[in-house]
Coordinates of C-alpha atoms in Angstrom, one line a residue:
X1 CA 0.0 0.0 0.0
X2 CA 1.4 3.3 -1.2
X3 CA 1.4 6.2 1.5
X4 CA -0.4 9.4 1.1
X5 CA 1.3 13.1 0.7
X6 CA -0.9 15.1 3.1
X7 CA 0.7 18.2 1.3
X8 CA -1.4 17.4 -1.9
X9 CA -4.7 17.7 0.5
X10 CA -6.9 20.4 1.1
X11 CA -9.6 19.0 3.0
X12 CA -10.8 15.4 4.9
X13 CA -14.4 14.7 4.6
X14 CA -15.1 11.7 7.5
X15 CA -18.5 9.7 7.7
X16 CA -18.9 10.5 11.9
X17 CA -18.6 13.6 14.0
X18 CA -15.7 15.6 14.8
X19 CA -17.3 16.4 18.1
X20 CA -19.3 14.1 20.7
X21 CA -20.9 15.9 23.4
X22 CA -19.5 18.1 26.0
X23 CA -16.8 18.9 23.8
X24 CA -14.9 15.2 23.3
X25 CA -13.8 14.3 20.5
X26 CA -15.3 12.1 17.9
X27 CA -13.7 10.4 14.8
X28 CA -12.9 14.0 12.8
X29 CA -11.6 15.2 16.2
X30 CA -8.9 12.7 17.1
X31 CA -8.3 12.9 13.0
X32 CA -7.6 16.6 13.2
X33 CA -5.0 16.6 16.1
X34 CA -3.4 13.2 14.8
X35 CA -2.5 15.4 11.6
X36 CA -1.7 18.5 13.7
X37 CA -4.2 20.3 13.2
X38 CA -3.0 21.1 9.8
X39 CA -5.6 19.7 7.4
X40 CA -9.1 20.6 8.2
X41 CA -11.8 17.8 8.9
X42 CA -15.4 18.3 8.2
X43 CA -17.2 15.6 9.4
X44 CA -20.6 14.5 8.0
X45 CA -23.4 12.6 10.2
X46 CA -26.5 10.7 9.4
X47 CA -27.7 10.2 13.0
X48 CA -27.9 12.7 15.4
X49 CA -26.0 12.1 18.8
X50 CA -27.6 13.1 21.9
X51 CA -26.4 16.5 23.3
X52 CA -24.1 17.8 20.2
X53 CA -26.6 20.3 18.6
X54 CA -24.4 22.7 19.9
X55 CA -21.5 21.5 17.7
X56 CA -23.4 20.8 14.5
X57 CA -25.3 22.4 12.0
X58 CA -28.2 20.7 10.5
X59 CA -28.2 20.1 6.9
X60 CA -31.3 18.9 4.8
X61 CA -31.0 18.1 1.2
X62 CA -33.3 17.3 -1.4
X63 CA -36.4 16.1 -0.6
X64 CA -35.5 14.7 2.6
X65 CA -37.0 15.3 5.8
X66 CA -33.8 13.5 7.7
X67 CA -30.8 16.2 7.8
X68 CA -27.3 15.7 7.8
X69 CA -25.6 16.9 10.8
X70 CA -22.3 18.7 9.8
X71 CA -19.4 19.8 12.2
X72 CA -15.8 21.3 11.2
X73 CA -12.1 22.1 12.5
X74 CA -10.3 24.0 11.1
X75 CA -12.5 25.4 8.4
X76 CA -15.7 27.9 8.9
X77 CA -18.3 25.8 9.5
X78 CA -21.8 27.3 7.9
X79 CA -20.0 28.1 4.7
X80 CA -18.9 24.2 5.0
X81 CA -22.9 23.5 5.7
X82 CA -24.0 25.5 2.2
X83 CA -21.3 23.6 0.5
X84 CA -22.3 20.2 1.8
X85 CA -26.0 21.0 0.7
X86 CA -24.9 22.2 -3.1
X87 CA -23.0 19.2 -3.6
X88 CA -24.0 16.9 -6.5
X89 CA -26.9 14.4 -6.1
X90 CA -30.8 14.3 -5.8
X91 CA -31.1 12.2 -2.1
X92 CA -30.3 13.3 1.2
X93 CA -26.5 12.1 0.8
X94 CA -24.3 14.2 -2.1
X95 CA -23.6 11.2 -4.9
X96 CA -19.6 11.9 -3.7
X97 CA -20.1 10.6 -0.4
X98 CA -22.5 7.9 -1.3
X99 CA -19.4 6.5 -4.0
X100 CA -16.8 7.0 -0.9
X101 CA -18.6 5.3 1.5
X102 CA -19.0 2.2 -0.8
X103 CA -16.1 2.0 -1.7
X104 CA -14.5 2.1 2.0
X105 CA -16.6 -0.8 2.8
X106 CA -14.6 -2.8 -0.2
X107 CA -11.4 -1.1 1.4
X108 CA -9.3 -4.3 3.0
X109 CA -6.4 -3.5 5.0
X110 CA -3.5 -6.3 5.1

C-alpha cells in the first residue's frame, strides 16, 4: 500500500462527527489533532448524537425530511454546511459521499 502526501490535500471529509458531546472528540476530532491540526476535517453525520446540537449544524438536502448533521475544525463551518448542501446528487446524501462510503466498505487492509 502506497502512502499518502498530506501536502497534496486540502480537506478530509469523515463519515462521523468531529465532536461528541460536552466537547470530546469524535472520529474527525482525534483525525484533526493526529494530523496537527494542519488539514481541516469536516465531518458528516446521518444520526444525530444526543447532546451535540451545539457543535453541528443541520443540513437537509433534497427532498429529505432526515438532515445531515455537519461539524468542522479547522475550516468555517456554515459556509462548510452551504457547501455540503450544493453538492451533487438528488437524495439526502451528495452522490460523492454515497461512491466513498461504498467504496470504503470494499477497502481491506493487510
Amino acid at each position: 500500500m502506497s502512502q499518502v502526501d498530506l501536502n497534496t490535500i486540502d480537506t478530509i471529509i469523515v463519515d462521523g462527527y468531529v465532536h461528541l458531546n460536552d466537547g470530546k472528540l469524535g472520529l474527525g476530532g482525534h483525525l484533526y489533532q493526529a494530523l496537527d491540526k494542519k488539514i481541516p476535517i469536516i465531518g458528516v453525520a446521518k444520526k444525530f448524537f444526543a447532546d451535540n446540537s451545539q457543535y453541528v449544524i443541520e443540513v437537509t438536502r433534497s427532498k429529505s425530511n432526515k438532515p445531515l448533521y455537519i461539524k468542522t475544525l479547522g475550516i468555517e463551518l456554515t459556509k462548510t454546511a452551504d457547501h455540503i448542501k450544493s453538492m451533487a446528487g438528488k437524495h439526502r446524501m451528495p452522490d460523492l459521499l454515497t461512491y466513498l462510503d461504498q467504496q470504503t466498505k470494499l477497502f481491506k487492509i493487510e
